[in-house]
Short mmCIF file of C-alpha atoms in Angstrom, two decimals:
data_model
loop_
_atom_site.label_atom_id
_atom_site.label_comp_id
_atom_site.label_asym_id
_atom_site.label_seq_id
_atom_site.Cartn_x
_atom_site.Cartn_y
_atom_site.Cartn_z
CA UNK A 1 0.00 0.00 0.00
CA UNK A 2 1.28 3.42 -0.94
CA UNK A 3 2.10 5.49 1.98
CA UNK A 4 3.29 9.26 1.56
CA UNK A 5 4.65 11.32 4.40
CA UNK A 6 5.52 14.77 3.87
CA UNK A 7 8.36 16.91 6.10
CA UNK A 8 8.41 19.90 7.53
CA UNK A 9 4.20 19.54 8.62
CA UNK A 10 4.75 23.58 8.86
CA UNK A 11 7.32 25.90 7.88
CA UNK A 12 7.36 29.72 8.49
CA UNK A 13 10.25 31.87 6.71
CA UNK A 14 10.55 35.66 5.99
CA UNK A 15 9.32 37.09 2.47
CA UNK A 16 12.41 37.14 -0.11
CA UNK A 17 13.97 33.39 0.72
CA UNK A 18 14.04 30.57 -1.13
CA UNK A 19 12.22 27.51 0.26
CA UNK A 20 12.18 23.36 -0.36
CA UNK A 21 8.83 21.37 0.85
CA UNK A 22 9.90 17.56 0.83
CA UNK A 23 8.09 14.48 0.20
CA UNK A 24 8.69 10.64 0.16
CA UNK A 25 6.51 7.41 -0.83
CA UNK A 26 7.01 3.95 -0.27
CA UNK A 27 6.53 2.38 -3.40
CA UNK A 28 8.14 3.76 -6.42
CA UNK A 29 6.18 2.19 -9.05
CA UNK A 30 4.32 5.44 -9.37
CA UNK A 31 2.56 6.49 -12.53
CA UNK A 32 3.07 10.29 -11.88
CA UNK A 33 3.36 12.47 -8.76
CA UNK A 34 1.02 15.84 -7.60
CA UNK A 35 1.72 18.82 -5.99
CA UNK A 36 -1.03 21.24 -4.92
CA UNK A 37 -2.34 24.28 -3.24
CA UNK A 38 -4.72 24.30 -0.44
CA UNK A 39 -6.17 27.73 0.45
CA UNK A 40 -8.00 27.63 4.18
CA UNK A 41 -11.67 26.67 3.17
CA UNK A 42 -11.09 25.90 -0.02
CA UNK A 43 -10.51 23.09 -3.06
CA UNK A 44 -7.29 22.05 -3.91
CA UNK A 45 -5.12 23.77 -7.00
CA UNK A 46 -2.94 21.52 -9.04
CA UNK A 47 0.50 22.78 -9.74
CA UNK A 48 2.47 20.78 -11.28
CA UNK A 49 2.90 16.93 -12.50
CA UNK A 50 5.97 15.26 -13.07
CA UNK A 51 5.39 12.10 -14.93
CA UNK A 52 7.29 8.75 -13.89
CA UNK A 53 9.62 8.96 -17.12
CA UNK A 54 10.65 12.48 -15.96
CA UNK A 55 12.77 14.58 -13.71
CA UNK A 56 11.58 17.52 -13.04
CA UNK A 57 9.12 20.34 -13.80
CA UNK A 58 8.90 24.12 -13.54
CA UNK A 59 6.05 26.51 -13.45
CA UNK A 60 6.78 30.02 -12.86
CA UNK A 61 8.94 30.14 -9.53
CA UNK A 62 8.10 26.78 -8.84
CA UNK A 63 10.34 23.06 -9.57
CA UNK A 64 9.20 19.81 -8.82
CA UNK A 65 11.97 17.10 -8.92
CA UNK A 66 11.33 13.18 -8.90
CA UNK A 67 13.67 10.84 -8.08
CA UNK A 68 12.32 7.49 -7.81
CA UNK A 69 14.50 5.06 -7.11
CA UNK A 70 14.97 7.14 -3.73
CA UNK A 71 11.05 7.61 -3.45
CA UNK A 72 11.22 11.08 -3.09
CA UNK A 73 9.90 14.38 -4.16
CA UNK A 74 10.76 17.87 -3.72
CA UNK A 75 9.12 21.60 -4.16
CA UNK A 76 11.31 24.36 -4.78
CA UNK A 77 9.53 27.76 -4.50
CA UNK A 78 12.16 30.85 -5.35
CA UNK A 79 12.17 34.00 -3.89
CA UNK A 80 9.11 33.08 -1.40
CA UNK A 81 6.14 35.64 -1.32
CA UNK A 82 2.99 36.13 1.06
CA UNK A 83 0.87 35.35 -1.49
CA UNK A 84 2.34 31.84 -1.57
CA UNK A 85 0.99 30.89 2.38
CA UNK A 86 -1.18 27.83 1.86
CA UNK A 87 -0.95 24.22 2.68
CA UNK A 88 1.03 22.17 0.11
CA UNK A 89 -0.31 18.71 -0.83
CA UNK A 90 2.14 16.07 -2.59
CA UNK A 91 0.11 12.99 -4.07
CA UNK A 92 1.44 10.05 -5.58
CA UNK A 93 -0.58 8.12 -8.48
CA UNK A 94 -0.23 4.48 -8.43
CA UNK A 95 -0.83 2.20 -10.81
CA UNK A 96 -2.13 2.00 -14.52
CA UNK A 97 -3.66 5.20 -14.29
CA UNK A 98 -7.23 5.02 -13.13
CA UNK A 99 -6.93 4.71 -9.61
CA UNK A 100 -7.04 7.58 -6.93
CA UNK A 101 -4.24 9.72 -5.62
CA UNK A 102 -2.29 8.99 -2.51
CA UNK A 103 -2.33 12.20 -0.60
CA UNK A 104 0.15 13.22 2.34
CA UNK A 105 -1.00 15.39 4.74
CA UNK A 106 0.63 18.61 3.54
CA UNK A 107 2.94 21.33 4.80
CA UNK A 108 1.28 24.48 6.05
CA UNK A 109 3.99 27.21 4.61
CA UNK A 110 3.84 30.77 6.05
CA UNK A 111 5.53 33.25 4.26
CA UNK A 112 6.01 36.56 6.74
CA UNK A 113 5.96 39.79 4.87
CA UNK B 1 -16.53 26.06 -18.56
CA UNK B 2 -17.45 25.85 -15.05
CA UNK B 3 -14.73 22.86 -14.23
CA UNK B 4 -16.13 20.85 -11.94
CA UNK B 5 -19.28 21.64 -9.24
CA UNK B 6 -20.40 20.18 -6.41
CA UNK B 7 -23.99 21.15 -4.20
CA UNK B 8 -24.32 21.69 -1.37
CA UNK B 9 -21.42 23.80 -0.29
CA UNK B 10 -22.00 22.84 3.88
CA UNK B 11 -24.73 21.05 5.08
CA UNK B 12 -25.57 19.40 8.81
CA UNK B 13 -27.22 15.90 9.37
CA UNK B 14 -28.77 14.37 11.90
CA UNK B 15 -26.86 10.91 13.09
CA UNK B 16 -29.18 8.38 10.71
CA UNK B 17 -30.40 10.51 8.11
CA UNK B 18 -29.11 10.54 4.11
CA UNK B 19 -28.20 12.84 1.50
CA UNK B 20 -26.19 12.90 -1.77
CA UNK B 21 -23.42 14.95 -2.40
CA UNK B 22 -23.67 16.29 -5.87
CA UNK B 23 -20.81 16.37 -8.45
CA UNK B 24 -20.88 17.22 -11.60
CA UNK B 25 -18.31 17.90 -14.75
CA UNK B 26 -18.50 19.86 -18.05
CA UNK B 27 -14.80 18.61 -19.11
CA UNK B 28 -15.79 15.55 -21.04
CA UNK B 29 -13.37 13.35 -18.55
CA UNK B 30 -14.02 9.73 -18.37
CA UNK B 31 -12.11 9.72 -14.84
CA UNK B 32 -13.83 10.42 -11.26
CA UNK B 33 -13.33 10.55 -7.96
CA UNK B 34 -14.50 11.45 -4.79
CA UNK B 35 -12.09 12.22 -1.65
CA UNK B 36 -12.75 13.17 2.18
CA UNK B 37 -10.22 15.32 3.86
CA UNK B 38 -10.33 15.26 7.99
CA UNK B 39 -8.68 18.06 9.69
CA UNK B 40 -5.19 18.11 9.90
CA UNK B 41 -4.85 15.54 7.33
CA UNK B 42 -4.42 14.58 3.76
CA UNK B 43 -7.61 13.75 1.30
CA UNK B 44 -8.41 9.89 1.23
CA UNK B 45 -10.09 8.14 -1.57
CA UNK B 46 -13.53 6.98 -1.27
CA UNK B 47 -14.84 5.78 -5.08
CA UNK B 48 -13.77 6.39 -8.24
CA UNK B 49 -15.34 6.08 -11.70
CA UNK B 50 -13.35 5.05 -15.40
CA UNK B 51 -16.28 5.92 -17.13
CA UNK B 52 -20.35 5.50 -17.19
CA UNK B 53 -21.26 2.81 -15.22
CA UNK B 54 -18.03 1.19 -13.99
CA UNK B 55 -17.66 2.40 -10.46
CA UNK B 56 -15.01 1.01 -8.03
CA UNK B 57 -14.45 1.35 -4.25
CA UNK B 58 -10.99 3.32 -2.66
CA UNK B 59 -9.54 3.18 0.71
CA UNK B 60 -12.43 4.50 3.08
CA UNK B 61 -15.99 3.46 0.67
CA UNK B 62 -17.89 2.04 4.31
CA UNK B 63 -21.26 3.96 4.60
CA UNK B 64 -20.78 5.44 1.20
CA UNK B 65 -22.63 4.28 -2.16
CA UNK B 66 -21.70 6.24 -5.44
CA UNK B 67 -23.54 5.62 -9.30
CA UNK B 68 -22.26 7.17 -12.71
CA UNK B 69 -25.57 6.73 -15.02
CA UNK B 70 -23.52 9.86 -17.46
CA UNK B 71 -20.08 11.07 -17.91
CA UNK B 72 -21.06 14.41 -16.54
CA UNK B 73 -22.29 13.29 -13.00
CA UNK B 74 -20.75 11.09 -10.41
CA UNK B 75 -23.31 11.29 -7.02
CA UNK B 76 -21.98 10.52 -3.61
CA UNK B 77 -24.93 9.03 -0.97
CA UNK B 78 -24.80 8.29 2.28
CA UNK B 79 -27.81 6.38 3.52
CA UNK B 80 -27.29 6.03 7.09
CA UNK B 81 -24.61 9.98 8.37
CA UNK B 82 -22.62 8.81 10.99
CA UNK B 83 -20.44 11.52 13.24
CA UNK B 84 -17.61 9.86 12.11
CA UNK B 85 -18.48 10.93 8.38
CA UNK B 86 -17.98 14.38 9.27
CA UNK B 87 -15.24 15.58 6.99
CA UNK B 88 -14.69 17.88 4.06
CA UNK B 89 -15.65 15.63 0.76
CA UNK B 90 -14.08 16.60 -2.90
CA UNK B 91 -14.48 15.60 -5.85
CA UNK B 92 -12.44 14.99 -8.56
CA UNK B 93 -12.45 14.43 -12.44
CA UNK B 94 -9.48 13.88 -14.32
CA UNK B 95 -8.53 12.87 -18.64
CA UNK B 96 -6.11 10.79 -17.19
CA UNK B 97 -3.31 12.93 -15.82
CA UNK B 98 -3.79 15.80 -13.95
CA UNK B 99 -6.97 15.66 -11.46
CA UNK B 100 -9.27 18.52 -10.94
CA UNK B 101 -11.23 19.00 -8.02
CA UNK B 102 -14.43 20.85 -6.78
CA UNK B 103 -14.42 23.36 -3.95
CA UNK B 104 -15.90 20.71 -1.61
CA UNK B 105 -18.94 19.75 0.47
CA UNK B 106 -18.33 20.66 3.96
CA UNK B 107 -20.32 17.77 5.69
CA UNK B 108 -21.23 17.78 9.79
CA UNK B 109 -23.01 14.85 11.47
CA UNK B 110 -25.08 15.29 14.70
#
């Protein structure tokens, strides 16, 4: 069963710096790997997917890496703003596709201005 | 397009009374799911959907029944609310890759 744990559960770091949100699951035969945004109260935002074949992916000031053979996953947000407070979700997809995400249970990032 | 939408936004049961979440799509995705999310922790899968009428269970499906009669609509019912079903639920739909999900159904059981 795919388990995913994600480190530090909160993290609080002054405007301007540049920040990495870690996460790790147990079994690597993964068919692509989540990260979102969770706003208090609301739905989740997807940010970006790195598929099994690849490395890495980059939105904006954002880069997911993959490593699998590790079972790990990192978020690298540059040059942090307040705007960017929110709880991060990493999820894992297993399988051929069709099943459901593994979810950890996110890090709650505050960014101080 | 409106992404995906789900009714009601909050609602409170009694303990022993049912409802059905509503979900809905205007994507054209075969793929659907619904999730709960407890406080403090991450979103667990209840049911998911491949298509019309193939429906299969996820981690947590106990006291939950779900049906997919069209590839726009994937209802969640719970016949008999427990407290311990109190939770945030969200849906999901999805072409395959990325997953989208609804603003959730905030759900409290009395």
């Amino acid at each position: 069963k795919q388990e995913v744990t994600q480190i530090p559960a909160a993290l609080s770091v002054p405007e301007g710096e540049n920040l990495v949100l870690n996460c790790s699951f147990t079994d690597s035969a993964i068919y692509n790997l989540q990260w979102f945004r969770q706003d208090p109260g609301k739905g989740l935002t997807s940010l970006l997917l790195i598929q099994s074949s690849q490395r890495e992916q980059t939105s904006g000031r954002l880069n997911a890496s993959l490593d699998k053979s590790s079972g790990r996953s990192t978020l690298y947000i540059a040059a942090s703003q307040p705007g960017d407070s929110a709880t991060y979700l990493c999820a894992a997809h297993s399988g051929g596709g069709a099943d459901g995400l593994t979810f950890g249970k996110g890090t709650h990032l505050i960014i101080q201005p | 397009n409106a992404g995906v939408t789900q009714t009601p936004k909050f609602r409170i049961l009694k303990i022993g009374q049912s409802m059905t979440l509503q979900c809905a799509q205007d994507m054209n995705h075969n793929y659907m799911y619904w999730y709960r999310q407890d406080p403090g922790m991450g979103l667990k899968l209840i049911y998911y959907s491949v298509g019309a009428g193939i429906t299969d269970k996820g981690e947590v499906p106990n006291g939950y029944n779900v049906s997919r009669s069209t590839t726009e609509d994937f209802p969640l019912r719970l016949e008999l609310a427990a407290p311990s079903q109190t939770s945030v639920y969200f849906c999901a739909s999805s072409p395959g890759t990325f997953q989208f999900f609804g603003p959730g159904t905030r759900l409290t059981v009395l």
